[in-house]
Amino acid sequence: MATLIKNGIIVSTADEFKGDILIENGKITTIGINLENHTDDIVNASGMYVLPGGIDQHTHFSFTYKNAKVRGFETSNAAAIGGTTTVIDFVNQKPGKGIVESVKEYDKNEVSNVAMVDYSFHGIVFEATNEIFEEIPTLPKEGIPTLKLFMAYKGFPYHCDDEAVFRALKASKDSGVTIMVHAENADVIDVLQKECLKKGLTDPYYHAVSRPPLVEVEATQRAINLARLADAPLYVVHVSAKEAMEAIRDANISGSSIYGETCTHYLILDTDNLAKPNFEGAKYVCSPALRSIEHRESLWKGVKKGWLNAISSDHCGFDWKVQKNMGKDDFTSIPNGAPGLQNRLGILWTFGVETGKISRQKLVDLFSTAPAKINGIDYVKGHIGIGYDADIVIYNPNTKNIISVENSLQGVDYSPYEGMTQIGNVEKVFLRGELIVDAGKYIGKVGDGKFVKGKPFGLCYEDIK
Amino acid sequence: MATLIKNGIIVSTADEFKGDILIENGKITTIGINLENHTDDIVNASGMYVLPGGIDQHTHFSFTYKNAKVRGFETSNAAAIGGTTTVIDFVNQKPGKGIVESVKEYDKNEVSNVAMVDYSFHGIVFEATNEIFEEIPTLPKEGIPTLKLFMAYKGFPYHCDDEAVFRALKASKDSGVTIMVHAENADVIDVLQKECLKKGLTDPYYHAVSRPPLVEVEATQRAINLARLADAPLYVVHVSAKEAMEAIRDANISGSSIYGETCTHYLILDTDNLAKPNFEGAKYVCSPALRSIEHRESLWKGVKKGWLNAISSDHCGFDWKVQKNMGKDDFTSIPNGAPGLQNRLGILWTFGVETGKISRQKLVDLFSTAPAKINGIDYVKGHIGIGYDADIVIYNPNTKNIISVENSLQGVDYSPYEGMTQIGNVEKVFLRGELIVDAGKYIGKVGDGKFVKGKPFGLCYEDIK
Amino acid sequence: MATLIKNGIIVSTADEFKGDILIENGKITTIGINLENHTDDIVNASGMYVLPGGIDQHTHFSFTYKNAKVRGFETSNAAAIGGTTTVIDFVNQKPGKGIVESVKEYDKNEVSNVAMVDYSFHGIVFEATNEIFEEIPTLPKEGIPTLKLFMAYKGFPYHCDDEAVFRALKASKDSGVTIMVHAENADVIDVLQKECLKKGLTDPYYHAVSRPPLVEVEATQRAINLARLADAPLYVVHVSAKEAMEAIRDANISGSSIYGETCTHYLILDTDNLAKPNFEGAKYVCSPALRSIEHRESLWKGVKKGWLNAISSDHCGFDWKVQKNMGKDDFTSIPNGAPGLQNRLGILWTFGVETGKISRQKLVDLFSTAPAKINGIDYVKGHIGIGYDADIVIYNPNTKNIISVENSLQGVDYSPYEGMTQIGNVEKVFLRGELIVDAGKYIGKVGDGKFVKGKPFGLCYEDIK
Amino acid sequence: MATLIKNGIIVSTADEFKGDILIENGKITTIGINLENHTDDIVNASGMYVLPGGIDQHTHFSFTYKNAKVRGFETSNAAAIGGTTTVIDFVNQKPGKGIVESVKEYDKNEVSNVAMVDYSFHGIVFEATNEIFEEIPTLPKEGIPTLKLFMAYKGFPYHCDDEAVFRALKASKDSGVTIMVHAENADVIDVLQKECLKKGLTDPYYHAVSRPPLVEVEATQRAINLARLADAPLYVVHVSAKEAMEAIRDANISGSSIYGETCTHYLILDTDNLAKPNFEGAKYVCSPALRSIEHRESLWKGVKKGWLNAISSDHCGFDWKVQKNMGKDDFTSIPNGAPGLQNRLGILWTFGVETGKISRQKLVDLFSTAPAKINGIDYVKGHIGIGYDADIVIYNPNTKNIISVENSLQGVDYSPYEGMTQIGNVEKVFLRGELIVDAGKYIGKVGDGKFVKGKPFGLCYEDIK
């Protein structure tokens, strides 16, 4: 069982060259120039870029807000046609259950039978009990080396106070687990939200007003201090504010194992989107909130310089007409989150590579290679290299396409990127050697996605020893 | 009614010269050389330093921990013989009552009839109710322009979460009130305390172990961020950690109205004191905890450079044998705080001026002039200048004295400075022109201390307009 | 011989109150309320501010550029009517002569017989010989504790290279001398000037183009590094660039004895002035060049915060029509410098105090008290305090006046502040008790100005011990 | 003509795996697992690391100090046995000749006929004439995209003042040339050297005393400021002081294209070496001088974090007994520089990889991949990737060896690393597919090294567009 991809421009974080890739039994076994045609399954990639399949390290296929549930893994073919071959999904701890148990149930009931790309998991703490803290050191052996806590969302079960964050960090020390945080000051948001509502300011735009950048900066600095106190590594998800990014950068410079990601939407959208009339703004309600253009441009600088080391989608499939509409008269009741899993590569290519903001090598790193390392799955994923899983994207740089919900497999009734012109398109995608996207269409098999065990400490590993 | 102080070396923040001071009706009316002897009441200050009476902006004459109550204003003659003529006392809000009502009751019942020095008040929030936040803007007209919140002390009624701190800051904006915070992360301390106890580490020394410097640094940075979010000034009390001081300095440099003080004990004691055997360490249990010598030396630099603008005593009169003993088997039950009101001047003179760490001008500023400004009482206090209250200390620099509980009027059974050699001594003290200390003995009248109204915004005023 | 100034609002760096000042034998001997009228010479200062006479620590009464010589001490009555009672004049070392010899000759020939205000001197190195470096430690005993070196002006005799600056700093160490530098990178300016001229860009505006802020920032950082290498204090004159100021501030924070001043014109003029047509721009040619408004506003913040500790005029009396005209066709031949001695107080009052940028206390400090300390003449000058020289300005805050060359005594044919409206005016000035300005007119006697010996190390003293 | 290297552990900056490399016509054409044996030339690399051949971007094969000339390219086999397959040699501009002419003459006369590894060139300015500045933009088309200026060495022909550095930077802007500087303050060194000699302090140790870290820090900051003024990229060679590294890092963070390298010896030697008796210290006289251990450890952190992006040898082959001996009685006459070309890989492996200070991936980057990019030769060199020159090192990690001059091919009578134990050894080296080292012995052919053209702007390219 072999496939030969020929004459593409192969891009890794380290090089770029015209060549061929031989896939055998789902693995990349040979890379070279003018490889012999040992197989009949030959793919002509001439004029195309050949990239490692994307790793989206931040998706929510299972979040529920009040009675609104996001679209699940049955829409994971959207990842595939967007060039993402592995998602690391956030799994909410279930009431009265441990992290591992929650993950396993979820995997069995909602993932393994429908996944159309490979997947790994992060846990999310919902009940900060002694049992959970005791469970933390055991997570790596289950292949779940990451655990997130929400510092935001006062009043919700998943909100974690400093005690929880600090205890989680302490428990993670030396265990191989990297604690992740959603860093926003829950109390301040709560006060500002109530203040807005009291003044009758209920439009989606006030989502941003009640979550100013300093709310994120404060919590980020706090999380960093807690990590230092615990002497444990920390990963800050969806960084959106310039000074939060700088706090992470400076902590790293000073020698702490502190890292962070940003997300696609923070790089090309801004607060103006939230101000769209007719409740359109609700489509852009995610947390942290979209920022001003100054923040946005600083994030581009930050990903180029490596101050943030990955770009995820923070994909969250809530519908607009029904689900987002819960907050029609009260922005605080709009379910947070936006879909974007399908568009990550196209957007980074269009607004990053084509504008010269980042090189193709950097794109590959932010989109695939670094997320694989961060989550400890770089032993099989994230790189076009010998022995790696043959997760490969063939990207045609020569087309122009309008992004629209009409072309979306995300199962949601809108796209936050509606109407934008994307340069290039995903032509073919291989998952462990299987062609699952052809001519941009998903042709794979439901349930063919496999669980990938994460190894301890991921990218932080080198720093903490 | 006039008094003439002759031939002393008069020290202000601005100058130092040999001269005379004429006091009429409790005020300084004339300063000069060879003033005529219009009065029979002539005090020869030859060879002595003549300083403005001290302002101790941080005393606790009314704190109760469980059933242990500190010594009160009946010991305020200790201030007098220590060269402090005004104390700004922290008043705990009473259950179900407002700040002003609590202060007035306290003043009436426990202060006005026994005060032996002048006094002003800070409020302390115990119940962060809507009523309290609404009361904040009304405080200045009652002469109480400062209000403190405890970020530390999880589980105690006075502990305030971020919501309370943020709401207080917002309420204070433009009102003339300066919010003060005790900045330590309550959650982290709680976790570390329990961890110590669980390990059987119950000695006083673990007070410091469970309150590492980062606990203070984190809360200080958080408070600064909250103040920025609220666009309100902030005053951080009893700063003890180098990086906390630097955070305040840097916030100030960046343009925020952020200030802080340190205390006498942080400048000359250190964690070694907490390690004293036979429960002696308990005498040094105060919060934040005593720090290492590196922190201590950085604080000296900080007060010299003006990064912290006042030195208070954080006086807290708990007995050792009975009250501190509550924590004999559990350091978390030791009442926090140490007495020191009486020793502030002697210590700053001995370890600051005599060592060359600070000039006499700087001492006057940190000990008296700046605290007067900070608390808005500089219209009558804190300076040897025309029209000011004749609160004057005559300091003899030529003696050496051993500090001991035996010479203390603090009403407590120990002194944290026991056995130290003090250079110089307070010879005479005038309070509004009345001689209340002579030959180092208190000779004033119980109840002669008067309330001094604080004016809005104090030292921060210039910055925030 | 006594004078009594009654009922003025007396302002010092430490206080402000309505009161009286008794002057006896040229000294302030008594300050108080309702002083008795022991003298017939009573001055009613009711409704007026009573300030210490100004110290202008940066004047050039003796500079020569090619054959153009500035106006000298015969115009020092301009200082007097501007509220400045002491100037610290820069004295150029004469060919083949030492600093002291040059100063003494200058004093004898050009100063003592015509000075109309008191004066002290800084030396300027013109020939960086071994003899000069050997002379440095001897300067304090002659009352000249400051010595300036020009890092700018490549090709001119007074230009000093790093060897000279470093050797001067090393020689000054522990001697009591504070080295001052004009900090601009001479080489870069030279290259940029030639580049401008080569392109035919000869207008005065190109003075600024050829001296961008980084030219100053670089040299300032270099001087700071040289001072650290020599372990000697440093004073940077006429700081105009934001980042240069910040470099000084940060060096000071880090513990070095590094200080700097700015000048009146950098606080209210900007590069637009240099762009005035008809060679009017030449009136504003001084070095460093005028900066953008952003720099200007940062300097206001810097003087308020104390990052720069004095404001001088850098007075330099070149005529426009003849002398500045030397550079009609070549901006590099315009003599550098602008007159401003007379306007310092009026401008700081108008644009500083009246706008709320600085308090009156801060004005007094920047205008008089700090310069007295910096130059070691604070034992007699710079303060309204007992025993100080009775150098006193009575300022009427209730008038408005148009600044114009027509009212100038500076002896120069233009004013860089022409047409600006000044709030308030200098009503009377006393020099050592003598009334030398009355109703804004100079009424003193030519030659009555006296030399004031500077004491070692000035303001830096405290830091370096 | 093909070679197959089998079963080695292939290390690149991006990955590490056990596999095979097929070399055809001097190029790497295929990489994979279990490649078919199409050739008889099969090399078993089992148990060995397979690394890209090193790029030493800083060698001096042609420096002359007074009448002492270093060993030249006839010793370049030392590079080969040390695992370095390309050197970028510094070529001194010849009197009256241009950079290109000087390089071509040198290449023809001293290099091409004897080179035993591939090579590229940097120019060094000796005469900062207009002609040189005009020549700068023409260098890239000759394949010389880098040009160094010496800010140090006052009094020597190659010393460049700020005018020269600034003009070179301006000339380089947009041309593709990266200016490199040796950053030390020449004037300060000169003063300190004379001071030492005057005091009779003539031992090699005073080399360090007369070149304290601040001398480097100052010049580095100055060069950065000059580069900013010129809006041109800058590369700082042989960074040895912590604060110099930090200045480069911070300039880069702020957005400037500023980079730097360090050298092998700064990572494992320190000032103690200079203090060795019997003139042994002279063996360690290089500039900048060796630093304290604190600096050394900070450099390790810096290369790991990427604040410095390459490690070169700064190889300089002066003999000790004769040439270094010129400074027997005067350390300022000791020829500067030390040999080390042969030991770079072994030392980085031993003290970097084996101690856990850096990963093997990072070693490959610092030793080979980054230097290739910096110098614009990454189109053929510095990476084990398809299409690259087959410059390959087979490193045996399982041996221990004593470094000694006895095993050296450097042609110098000492080794600064004498007696150190090296872990592992270079077993085989391929240069463009030719086996030139076998069993650690050089078996190549004199003159087989080829010139490699450097492409414009190197690593800085991405930043400056």
Coordinates of C-alpha atoms in Angstrom, one line a residue, chain A residues 91-92 94-107 135 139 142 144:
Chain A
V91 CA -13.2 17.9 26.9
N92 CA -15.4 19.1 29.7
K94 CA -18.5 15.6 33.7
P95 CA -20.2 16.1 37.0
G96 CA -18.9 13.7 39.6
K97 CA -16.4 12.2 37.2
G98 CA -12.7 12.4 36.7
I99 CA -10.9 13.9 33.7
V100 CA -9.9 10.5 32.3
E101 CA -13.3 9.0 32.7
S102 CA -14.9 12.1 31.2
V103 CA -12.6 11.9 28.2
K104 CA -13.1 8.2 27.7
E105 CA -16.8 8.5 27.8
Y106 CA -16.7 11.3 25.4
D107 CA -14.4 9.5 23.1
E135 CA -5.8 12.7 39.2
L139 CA -3.1 12.0 33.1
E142 CA -3.6 8.1 29.5
I144 CA -3.7 13.5 28.0

